[in-house]
Tab-separated table of C-alpha atoms and ligand atoms in Angstrom:
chain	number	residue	atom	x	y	z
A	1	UNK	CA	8.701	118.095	-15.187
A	2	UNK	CA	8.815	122.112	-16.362
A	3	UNK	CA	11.848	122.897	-18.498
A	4	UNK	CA	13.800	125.051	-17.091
A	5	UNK	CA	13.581	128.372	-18.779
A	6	UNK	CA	16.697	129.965	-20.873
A	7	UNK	CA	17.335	132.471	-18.178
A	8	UNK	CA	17.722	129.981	-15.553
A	9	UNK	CA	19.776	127.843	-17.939
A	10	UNK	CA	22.219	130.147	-19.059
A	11	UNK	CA	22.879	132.697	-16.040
A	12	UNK	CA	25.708	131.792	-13.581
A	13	UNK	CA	23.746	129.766	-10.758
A	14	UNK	CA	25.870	131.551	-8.338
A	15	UNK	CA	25.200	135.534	-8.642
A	16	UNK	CA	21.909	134.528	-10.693
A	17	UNK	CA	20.604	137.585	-12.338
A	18	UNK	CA	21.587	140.296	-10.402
A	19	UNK	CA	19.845	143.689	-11.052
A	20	UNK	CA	21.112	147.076	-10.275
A	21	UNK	CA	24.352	148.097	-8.579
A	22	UNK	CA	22.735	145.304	-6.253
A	23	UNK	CA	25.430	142.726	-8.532
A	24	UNK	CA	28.089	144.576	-7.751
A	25	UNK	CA	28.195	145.008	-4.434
A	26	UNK	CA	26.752	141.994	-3.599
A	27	UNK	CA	30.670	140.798	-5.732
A	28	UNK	CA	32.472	143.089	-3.677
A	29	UNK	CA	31.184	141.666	-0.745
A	30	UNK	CA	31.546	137.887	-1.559
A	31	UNK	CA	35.186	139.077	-2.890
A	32	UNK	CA	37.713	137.449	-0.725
A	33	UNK	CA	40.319	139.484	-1.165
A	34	UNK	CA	41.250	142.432	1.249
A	35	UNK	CA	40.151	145.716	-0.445
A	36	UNK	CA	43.693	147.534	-0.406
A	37	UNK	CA	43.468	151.224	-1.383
A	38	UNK	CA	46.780	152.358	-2.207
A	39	UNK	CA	47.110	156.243	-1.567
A	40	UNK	CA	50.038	157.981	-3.751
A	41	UNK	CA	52.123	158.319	-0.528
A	42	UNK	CA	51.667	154.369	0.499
A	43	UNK	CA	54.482	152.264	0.554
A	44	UNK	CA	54.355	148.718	0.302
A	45	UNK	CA	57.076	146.378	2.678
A	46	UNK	CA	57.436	142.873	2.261
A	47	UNK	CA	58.408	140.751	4.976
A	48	UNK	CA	59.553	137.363	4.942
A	49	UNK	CA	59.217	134.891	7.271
A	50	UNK	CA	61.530	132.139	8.199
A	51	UNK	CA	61.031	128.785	7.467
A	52	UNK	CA	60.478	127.877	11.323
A	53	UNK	CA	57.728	130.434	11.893
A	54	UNK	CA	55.024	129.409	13.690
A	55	UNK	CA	51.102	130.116	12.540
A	56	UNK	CA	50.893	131.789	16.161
A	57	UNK	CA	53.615	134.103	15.265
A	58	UNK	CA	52.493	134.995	11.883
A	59	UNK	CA	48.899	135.729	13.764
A	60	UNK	CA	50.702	137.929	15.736
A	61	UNK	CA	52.202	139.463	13.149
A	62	UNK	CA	48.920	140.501	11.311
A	63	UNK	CA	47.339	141.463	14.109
A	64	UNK	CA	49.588	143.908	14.935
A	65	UNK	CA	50.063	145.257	11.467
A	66	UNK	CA	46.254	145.605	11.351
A	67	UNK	CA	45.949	147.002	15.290
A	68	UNK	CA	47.979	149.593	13.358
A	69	UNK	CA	45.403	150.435	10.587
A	70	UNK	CA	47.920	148.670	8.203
A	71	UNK	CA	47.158	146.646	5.446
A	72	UNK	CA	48.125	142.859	5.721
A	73	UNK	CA	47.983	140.338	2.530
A	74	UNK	CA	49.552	136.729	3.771
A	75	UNK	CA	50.697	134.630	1.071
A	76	UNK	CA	52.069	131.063	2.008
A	77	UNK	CA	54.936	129.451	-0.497
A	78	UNK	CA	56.128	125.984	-0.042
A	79	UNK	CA	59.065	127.161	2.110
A	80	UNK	CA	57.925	130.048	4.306
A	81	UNK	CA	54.919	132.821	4.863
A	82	UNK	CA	55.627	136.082	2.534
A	83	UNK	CA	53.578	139.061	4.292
A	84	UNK	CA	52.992	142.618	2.307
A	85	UNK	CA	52.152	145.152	4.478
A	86	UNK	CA	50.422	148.417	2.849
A	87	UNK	CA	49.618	151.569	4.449
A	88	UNK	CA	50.891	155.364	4.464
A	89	UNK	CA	54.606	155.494	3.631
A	90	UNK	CA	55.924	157.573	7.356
A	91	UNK	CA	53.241	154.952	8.850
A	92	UNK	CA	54.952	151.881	7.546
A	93	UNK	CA	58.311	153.580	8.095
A	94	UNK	CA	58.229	154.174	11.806
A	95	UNK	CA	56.804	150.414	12.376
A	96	UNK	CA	59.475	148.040	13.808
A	97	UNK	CA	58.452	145.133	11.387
A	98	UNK	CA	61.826	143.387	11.642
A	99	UNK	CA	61.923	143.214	15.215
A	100	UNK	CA	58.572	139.888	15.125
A	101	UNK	CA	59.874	136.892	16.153
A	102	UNK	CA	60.038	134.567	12.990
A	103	UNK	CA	60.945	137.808	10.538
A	104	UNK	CA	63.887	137.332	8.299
A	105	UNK	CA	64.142	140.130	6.432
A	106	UNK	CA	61.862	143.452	6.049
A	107	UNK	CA	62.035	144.945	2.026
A	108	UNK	CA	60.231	148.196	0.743
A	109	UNK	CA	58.684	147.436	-2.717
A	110	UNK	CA	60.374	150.353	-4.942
A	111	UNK	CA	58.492	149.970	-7.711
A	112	UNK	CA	55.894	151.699	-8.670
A	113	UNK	CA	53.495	148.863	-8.930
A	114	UNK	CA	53.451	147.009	-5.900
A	115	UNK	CA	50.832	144.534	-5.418
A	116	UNK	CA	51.206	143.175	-9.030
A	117	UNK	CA	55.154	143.137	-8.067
A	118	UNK	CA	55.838	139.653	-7.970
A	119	UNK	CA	57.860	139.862	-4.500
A	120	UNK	CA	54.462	141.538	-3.076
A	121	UNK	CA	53.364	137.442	-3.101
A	122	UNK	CA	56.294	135.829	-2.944
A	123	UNK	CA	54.878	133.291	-5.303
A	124	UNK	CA	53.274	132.529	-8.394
A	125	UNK	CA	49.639	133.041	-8.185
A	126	UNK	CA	47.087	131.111	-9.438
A	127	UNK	CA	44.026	131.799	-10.762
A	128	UNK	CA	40.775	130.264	-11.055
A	129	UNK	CA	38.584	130.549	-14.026
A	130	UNK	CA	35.680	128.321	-13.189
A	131	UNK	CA	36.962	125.064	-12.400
A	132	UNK	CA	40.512	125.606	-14.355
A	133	UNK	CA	43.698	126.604	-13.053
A	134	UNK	CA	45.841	129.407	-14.582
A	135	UNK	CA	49.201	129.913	-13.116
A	136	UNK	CA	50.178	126.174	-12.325
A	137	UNK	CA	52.353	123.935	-13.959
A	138	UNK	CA	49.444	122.938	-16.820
A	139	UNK	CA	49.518	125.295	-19.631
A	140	UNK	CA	46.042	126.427	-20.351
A	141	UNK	CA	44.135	126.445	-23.814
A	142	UNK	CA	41.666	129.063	-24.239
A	143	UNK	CA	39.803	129.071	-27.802
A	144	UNK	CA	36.772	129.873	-29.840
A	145	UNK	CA	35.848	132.408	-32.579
A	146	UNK	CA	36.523	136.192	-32.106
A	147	UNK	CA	32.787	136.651	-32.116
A	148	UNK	CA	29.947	134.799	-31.170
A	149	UNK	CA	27.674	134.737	-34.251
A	150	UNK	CA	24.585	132.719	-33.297
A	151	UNK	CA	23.977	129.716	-31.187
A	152	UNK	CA	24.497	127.280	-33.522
A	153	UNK	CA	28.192	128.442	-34.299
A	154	UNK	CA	29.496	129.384	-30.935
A	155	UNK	CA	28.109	125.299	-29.847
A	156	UNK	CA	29.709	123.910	-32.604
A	157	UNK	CA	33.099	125.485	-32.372
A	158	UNK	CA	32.751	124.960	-28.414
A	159	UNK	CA	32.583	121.355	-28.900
A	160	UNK	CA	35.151	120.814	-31.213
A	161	UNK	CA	38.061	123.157	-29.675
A	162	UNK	CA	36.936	121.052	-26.048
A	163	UNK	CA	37.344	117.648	-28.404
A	164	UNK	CA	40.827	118.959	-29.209
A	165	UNK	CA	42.117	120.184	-25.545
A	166	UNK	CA	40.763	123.579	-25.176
A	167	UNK	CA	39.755	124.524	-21.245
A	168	UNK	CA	38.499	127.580	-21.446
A	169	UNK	CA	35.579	128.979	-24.538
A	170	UNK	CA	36.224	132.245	-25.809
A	171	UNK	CA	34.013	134.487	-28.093
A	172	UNK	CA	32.826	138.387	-28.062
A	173	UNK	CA	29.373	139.229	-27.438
A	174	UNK	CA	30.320	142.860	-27.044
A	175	UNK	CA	33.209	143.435	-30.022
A	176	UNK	CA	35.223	146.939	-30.147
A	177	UNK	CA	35.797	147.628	-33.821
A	178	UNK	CA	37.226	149.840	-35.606
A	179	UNK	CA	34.766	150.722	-38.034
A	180	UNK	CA	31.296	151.859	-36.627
A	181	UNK	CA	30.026	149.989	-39.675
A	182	UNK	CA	31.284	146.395	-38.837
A	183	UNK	CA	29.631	143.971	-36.712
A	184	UNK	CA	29.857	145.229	-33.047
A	185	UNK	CA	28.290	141.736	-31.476
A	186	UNK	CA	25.318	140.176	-30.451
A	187	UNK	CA	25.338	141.417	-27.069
A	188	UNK	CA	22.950	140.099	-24.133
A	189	UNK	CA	21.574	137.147	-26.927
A	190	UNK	CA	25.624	136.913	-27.307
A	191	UNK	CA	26.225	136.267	-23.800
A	192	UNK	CA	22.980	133.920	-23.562
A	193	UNK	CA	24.568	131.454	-26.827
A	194	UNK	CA	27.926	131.360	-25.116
A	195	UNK	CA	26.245	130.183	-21.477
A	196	UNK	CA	24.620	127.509	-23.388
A	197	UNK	CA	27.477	126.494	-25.257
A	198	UNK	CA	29.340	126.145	-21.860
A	199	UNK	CA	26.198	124.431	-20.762
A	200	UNK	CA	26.549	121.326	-23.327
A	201	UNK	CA	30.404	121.427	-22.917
A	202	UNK	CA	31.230	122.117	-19.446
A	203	UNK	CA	34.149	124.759	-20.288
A	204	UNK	CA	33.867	128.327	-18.327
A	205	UNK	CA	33.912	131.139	-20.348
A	206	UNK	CA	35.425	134.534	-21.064
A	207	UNK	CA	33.849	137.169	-22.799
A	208	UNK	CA	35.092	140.847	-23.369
A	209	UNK	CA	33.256	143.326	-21.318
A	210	UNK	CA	33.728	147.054	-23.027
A	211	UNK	CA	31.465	149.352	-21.162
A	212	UNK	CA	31.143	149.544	-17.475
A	213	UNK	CA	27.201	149.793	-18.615
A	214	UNK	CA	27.372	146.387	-19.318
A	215	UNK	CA	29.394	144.862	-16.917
A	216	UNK	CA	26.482	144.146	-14.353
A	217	UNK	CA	25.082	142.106	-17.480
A	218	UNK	CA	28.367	140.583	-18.608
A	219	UNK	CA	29.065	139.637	-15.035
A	220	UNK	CA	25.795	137.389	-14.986
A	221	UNK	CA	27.108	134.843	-17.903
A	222	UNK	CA	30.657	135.258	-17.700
A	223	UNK	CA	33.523	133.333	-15.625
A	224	UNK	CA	36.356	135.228	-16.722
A	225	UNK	CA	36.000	139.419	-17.704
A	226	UNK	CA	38.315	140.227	-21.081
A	227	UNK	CA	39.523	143.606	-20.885
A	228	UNK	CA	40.516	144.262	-24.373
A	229	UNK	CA	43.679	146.185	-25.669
A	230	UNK	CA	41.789	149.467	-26.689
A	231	UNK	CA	40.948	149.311	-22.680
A	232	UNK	CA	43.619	148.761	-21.237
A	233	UNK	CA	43.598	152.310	-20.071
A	234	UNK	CA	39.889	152.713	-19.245
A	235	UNK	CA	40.557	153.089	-16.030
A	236	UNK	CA	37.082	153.656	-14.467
A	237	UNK	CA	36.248	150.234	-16.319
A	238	UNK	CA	39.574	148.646	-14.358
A	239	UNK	CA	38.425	149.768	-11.225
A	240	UNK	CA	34.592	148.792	-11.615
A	241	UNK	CA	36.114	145.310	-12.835
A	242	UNK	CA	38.519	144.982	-9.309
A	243	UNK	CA	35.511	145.247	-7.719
A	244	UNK	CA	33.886	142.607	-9.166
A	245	UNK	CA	34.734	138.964	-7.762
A	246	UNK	CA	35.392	137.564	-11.094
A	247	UNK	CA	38.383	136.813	-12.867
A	248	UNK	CA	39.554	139.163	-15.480
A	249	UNK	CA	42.343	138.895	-18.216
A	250	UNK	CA	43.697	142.542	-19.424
A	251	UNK	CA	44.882	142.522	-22.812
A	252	UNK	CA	47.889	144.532	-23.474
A	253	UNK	CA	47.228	147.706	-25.298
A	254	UNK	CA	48.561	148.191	-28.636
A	255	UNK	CA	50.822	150.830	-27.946
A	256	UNK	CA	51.257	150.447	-24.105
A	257	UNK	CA	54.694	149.411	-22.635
A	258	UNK	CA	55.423	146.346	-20.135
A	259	UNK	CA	55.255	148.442	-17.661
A	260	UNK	CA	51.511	150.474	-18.573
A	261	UNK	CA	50.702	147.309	-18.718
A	262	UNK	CA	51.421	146.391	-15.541
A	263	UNK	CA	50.008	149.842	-13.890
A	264	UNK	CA	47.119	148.586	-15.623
A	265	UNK	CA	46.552	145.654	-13.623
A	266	UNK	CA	47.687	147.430	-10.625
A	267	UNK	CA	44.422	149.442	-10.382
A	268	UNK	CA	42.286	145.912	-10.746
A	269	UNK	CA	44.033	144.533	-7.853
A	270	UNK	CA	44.173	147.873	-5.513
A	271	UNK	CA	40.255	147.265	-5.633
A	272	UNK	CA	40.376	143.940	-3.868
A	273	UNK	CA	40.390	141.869	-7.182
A	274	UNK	CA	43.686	139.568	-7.084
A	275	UNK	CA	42.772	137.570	-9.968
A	276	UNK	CA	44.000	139.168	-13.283
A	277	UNK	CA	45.886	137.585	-15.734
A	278	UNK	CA	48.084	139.420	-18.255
A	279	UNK	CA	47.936	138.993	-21.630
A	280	UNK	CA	50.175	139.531	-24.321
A	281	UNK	CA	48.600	140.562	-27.699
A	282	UNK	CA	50.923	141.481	-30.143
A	283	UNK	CA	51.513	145.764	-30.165
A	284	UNK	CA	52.047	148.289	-33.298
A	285	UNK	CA	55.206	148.393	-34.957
A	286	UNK	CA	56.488	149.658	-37.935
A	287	UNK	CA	56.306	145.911	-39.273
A	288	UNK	CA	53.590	145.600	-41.789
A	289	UNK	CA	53.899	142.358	-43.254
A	290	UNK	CA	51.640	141.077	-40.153
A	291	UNK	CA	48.944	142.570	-37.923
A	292	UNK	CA	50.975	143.565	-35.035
A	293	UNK	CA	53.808	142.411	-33.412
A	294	UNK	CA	53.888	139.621	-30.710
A	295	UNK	CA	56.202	140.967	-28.193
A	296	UNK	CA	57.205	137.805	-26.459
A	297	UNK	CA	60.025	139.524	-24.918
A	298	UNK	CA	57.238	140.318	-22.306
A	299	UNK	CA	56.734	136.662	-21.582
A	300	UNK	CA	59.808	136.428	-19.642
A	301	UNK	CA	60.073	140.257	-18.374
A	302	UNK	CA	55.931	139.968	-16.815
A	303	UNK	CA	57.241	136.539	-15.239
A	304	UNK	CA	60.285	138.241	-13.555
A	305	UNK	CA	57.628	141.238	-12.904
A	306	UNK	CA	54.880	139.875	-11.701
A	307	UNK	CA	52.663	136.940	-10.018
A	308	UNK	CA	50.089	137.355	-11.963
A	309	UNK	CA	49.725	134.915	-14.834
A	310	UNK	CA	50.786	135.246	-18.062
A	311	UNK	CA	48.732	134.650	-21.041
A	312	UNK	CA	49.709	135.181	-25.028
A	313	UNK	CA	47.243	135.147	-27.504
A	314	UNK	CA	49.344	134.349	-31.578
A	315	UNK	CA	46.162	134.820	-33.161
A	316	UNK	CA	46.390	138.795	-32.545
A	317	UNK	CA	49.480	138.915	-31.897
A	318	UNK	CA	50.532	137.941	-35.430
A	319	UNK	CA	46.901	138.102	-36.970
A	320	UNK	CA	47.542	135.269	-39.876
A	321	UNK	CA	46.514	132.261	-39.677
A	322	UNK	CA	49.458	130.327	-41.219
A	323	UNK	CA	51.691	131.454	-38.597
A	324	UNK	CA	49.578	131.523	-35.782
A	325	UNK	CA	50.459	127.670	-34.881
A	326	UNK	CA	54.688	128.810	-34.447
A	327	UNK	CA	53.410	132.013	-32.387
A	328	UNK	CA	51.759	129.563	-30.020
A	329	UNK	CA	54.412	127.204	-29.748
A	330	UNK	CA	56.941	129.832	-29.424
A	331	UNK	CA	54.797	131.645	-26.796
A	332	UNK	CA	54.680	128.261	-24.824
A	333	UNK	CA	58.438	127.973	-25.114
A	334	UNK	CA	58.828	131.337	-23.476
A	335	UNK	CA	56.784	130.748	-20.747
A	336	UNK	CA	53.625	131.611	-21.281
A	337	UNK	CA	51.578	130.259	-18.348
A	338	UNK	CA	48.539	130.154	-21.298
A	339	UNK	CA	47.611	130.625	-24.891
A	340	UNK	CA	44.538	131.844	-26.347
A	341	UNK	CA	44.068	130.877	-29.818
A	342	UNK	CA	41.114	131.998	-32.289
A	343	UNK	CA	39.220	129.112	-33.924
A	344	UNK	CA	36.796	129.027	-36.684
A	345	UNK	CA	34.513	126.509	-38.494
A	346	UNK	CA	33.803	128.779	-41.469
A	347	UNK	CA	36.656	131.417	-41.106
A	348	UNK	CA	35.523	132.782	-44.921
A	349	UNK	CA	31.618	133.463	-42.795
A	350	UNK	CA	32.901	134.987	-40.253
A	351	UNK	CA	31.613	138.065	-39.103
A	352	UNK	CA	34.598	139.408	-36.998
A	353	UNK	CA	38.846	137.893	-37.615
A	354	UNK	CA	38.385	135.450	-40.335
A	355	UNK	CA	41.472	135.721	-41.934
A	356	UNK	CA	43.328	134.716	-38.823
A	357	UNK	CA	41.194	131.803	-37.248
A	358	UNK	CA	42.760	128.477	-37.332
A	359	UNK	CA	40.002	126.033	-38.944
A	360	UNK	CA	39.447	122.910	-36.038
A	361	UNK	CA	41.564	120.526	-37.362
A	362	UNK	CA	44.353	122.823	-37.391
A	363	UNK	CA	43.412	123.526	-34.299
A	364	UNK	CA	43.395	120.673	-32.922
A	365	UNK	CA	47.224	119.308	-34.822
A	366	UNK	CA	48.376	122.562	-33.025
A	367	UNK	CA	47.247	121.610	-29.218
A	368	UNK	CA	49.034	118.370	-29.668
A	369	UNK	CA	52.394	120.133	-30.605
A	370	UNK	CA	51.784	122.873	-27.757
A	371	UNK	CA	51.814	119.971	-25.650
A	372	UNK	CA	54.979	118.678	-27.107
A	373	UNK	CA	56.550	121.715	-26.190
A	374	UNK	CA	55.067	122.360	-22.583
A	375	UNK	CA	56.510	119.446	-21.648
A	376	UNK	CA	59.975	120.308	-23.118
A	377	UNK	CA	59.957	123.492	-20.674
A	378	UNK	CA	59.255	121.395	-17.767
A	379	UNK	CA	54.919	122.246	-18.109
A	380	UNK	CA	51.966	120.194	-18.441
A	381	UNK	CA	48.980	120.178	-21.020
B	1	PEP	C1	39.617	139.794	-29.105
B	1	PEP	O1	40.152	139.073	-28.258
B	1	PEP	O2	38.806	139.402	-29.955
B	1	PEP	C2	40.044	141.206	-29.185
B	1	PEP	C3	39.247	142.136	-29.682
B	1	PEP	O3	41.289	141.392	-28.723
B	1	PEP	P1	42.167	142.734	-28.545
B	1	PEP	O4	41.495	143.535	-27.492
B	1	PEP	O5	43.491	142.174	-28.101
B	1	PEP	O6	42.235	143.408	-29.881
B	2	MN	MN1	39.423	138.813	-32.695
C-alpha cells in the first residue's frame, strides 16, 4: 500500500491545497451564506412572523423582498420565522412589509451594527467548528499551547487537553509579538504539526491567521481562522476572512470597546461569512498587578448584543497562571458560550506565554470544575 504523503495527510480533505486566489473564491462560492453588502445608507428591518405562518407564505415573502432587489436572510426559532431584510434605506422604507399575510410586526434595526444585532436572527446562532458546536447549550473547551513548537509538543499537549475534555486544539503557527526579536512561529511546518496532531486526535483546529498573505495557506489546515486582538481592526484582513467559508473567532482588541468590537465582526459577516464568534480577551487598564484585564462585563452585554457566540479566553485575559482556573470558571458563570484556555507540558520551555499556561493536570482538575459550574447556569460540558 503507498503511504500517504504529509501533504495529503495534513491538508483539509475538503478545499485540499488550493493555490492562488483560486482558494478563495472557490470558499466564497461554496459559502452558504447570502453575500449581503451593506451600503452606508442601508437599513436593516426585521420582520417577525407569527407562529401560524405557513412555509408558502414565508416563500412569498422572500420572493417578493428579493423581486425587489432586497436582501432576505430567514432564520427559523423554535416558535416562529424571524426575516431581516437589507437593502437601501428609502428602498426598504417605501416597501409595505407589514402588510404579508403571517407578519406580526415590522422593526428597523437602529443600531449601527445590524447583522451581528442579535434581533437581525432572532436567535442564538450556532456555529460549527469542524464537527463541534459553539453556541448551544454545551460549553465548549478550546486548549493547547500559545505556540506550536514542533510536532512532538503540539501531539503531546493535543492528546492530553482531548484526555481531559478539550474539543477544539489551539496553537499559533503564525504568532504577532511584540518584540521583532521573539519567536514569531513556525509557520507553514506550524500549520502542517497542528493538522497532524488533529489527525491522531480527531479535534478541529484553530490557528491565528495575521496576514491576508497567508490566509490562502492558513485556510488549507485550519477549521476555525483566529483573528487576534492586535487585528481586530485590520479591516482588509476581516473582509478577506468573510469571504472565506470558514469559521473565524475575532479576539477583542486590547483597547477596543464592546461596541468596536462588534463593528468588527460586522464587516466579517457583511461579506457573506455568518460564522464568527466573539471573544473576550482581557483589555489594557491601568491595573498592573496582571496582564490585562478580563472584562467579563462583556459576557453578558455581547449576549444581549449579539447572536454570535461568545467565547472568553482567562489565560490572556488575566495572563497568570494561578488565577487562570477562577477566570474560567467565572467566565462560564457569566455566560460564556466557550472558554479557551492555554495549556502547556513544559510551560518553563516554552517559546511563546509560559508564565501563564496551565500545566495538564491542572488543566484537566479545571475542566472538571468548569463543568461543575456549566451545569449550575443551566449548560452542558
Ligand atoms: C493568542 O491567542 O495566542 C494570542 C496571541 O491572543 P491575542 O490576540 O488575544 O493576544
Ligand atoms: Mn498566547
Amino acid at each position: 500500500m503507498q503511504t500517504p504523503s504529509l501533504q495529503t495527510l495534513v491538508t483539509r480533505p475538503d478545499l485540499g491545497l488550493v493555490k492562488g486566489r483560486d482558494a478563495l473564491d472557490s470558499a466564497k462560492r461554496s459559502c452558504d451564506q447570502p453575500t449581503l453588502h451593506l451600503t452606508p445608507n442601508s437599513l436593516a428591518m426585521i420582520i417577525v412572523t407569527r407562529p401560524d405562518t405557513t412555509q408558502e407564505q414565508i416563500d412569498h415573502i422572500v420572493d417578493r423582498i428579493r423581486s425587489w432587489g432586497l436582501k432576505a436572510e430567514v432564520s427559523r426559532g423554535e416558535m416562529r420565522v424571524v426575516i431581516g431584510v437589507i437593502g437601501p434605506e428609502d428602498k426598504i422604507r417605501e416597501k409595505p412589509l407589514g402588510a404579508f399575510p403571517g407578519v406580526e410586526s415590522v422593526t428597523p434595526v437602529l443600531k449601527p451594527y445590524k447583522l451581528v444585532a442579535r434581533e437581525f436572527r432572532g436567535r442564538y446562532s450556532h456555529v460549527r467548528v469542524g464537527d463541534v458546536t459553539v453556541g448551544a447549550k454545551e460549553v465548549v473547551v478550546m486548549a493547547g499551547p500559545c505556540s506550536v513548537e514542533s510536532e512532538g509538543q503540539i501531539t503531546a499537549i493535543a492528546k492530553e487537553v482531548r484526555k481531559a475534555g478539550a474539543k477544539i486544539l489551539r496553537g499559533g503557527a503564525f504568532k504577532p509579538r511584540t518584540s521583532p526579536y521573539s519567536f514569531q512561529g513556525l509557520g507553514k511546518l506550524g500549520l502542517q504539526f497542528l493538522a497532524e496532531a488533529r489527525q491522531v486526535t480527531g479535534m478541529p483546529i484553530i490557528t491565528e491567521v495575521m496576514d491576508t498573505k497567508d490566509l490562502e495557506l492558513v485556510c488549507a489546515y485550519a477549521d476555525c481562522l483566529q483573528v487576534g486582538a492586535r487585528n481586530m481592526q485590520n479591516f482588509s484582513l476581516l473582509r478577506e476572512v468573510g469571504r472565506t467559508d470558514l469559521p473565524v473567532m475575532l479576539k477583542r482588541g486590547m483597547s477596543a470597546t464592546i461596541k468596536d468590537l462588534l463593528m468588527s465582526a460586522e464587516y466579517i459577516l457583511n461579506e457573506g461569512n455568518f460564522n464568527v464568534l466573539l471573544c473576550e480577551r482581557g483589555i489594557r487598564t491601568f491595573e498592573n498587578m496582571t496582564r490585562n484585564t478580563l472584562d467579563l462585563n462583556a459576557v453578558p452585554v455581547l449576549k444581549s448584543e449579539t447572536h454570535l457566540p461568545v467565547v472568553v479566553d482567562p489565560t490572556h485575559g488575566i495572563g497568570v497562571r494561578e488565577f487562570v482556573p477562577a477566570m474560567a470558571l467565572a467566565a462560564v458563570a457569566a455566560g460564556a458560550d466557550s472558554i479557551m484556555v492555554e495549556v502547556h507540558n513544559a510551560p518553563e520551555q516554552a517559546k511563546s506565554d509560559g508564565e501563564q499556561a496551565l500545566l495538564p493536570a491542572d488543566f484537566e482538575d479545571l475542566v472538571a470544575r468548569v463543568r461543575s459550574v456549566a451545569v449550575a447556569v443551566g449548560r452542558e460540558l
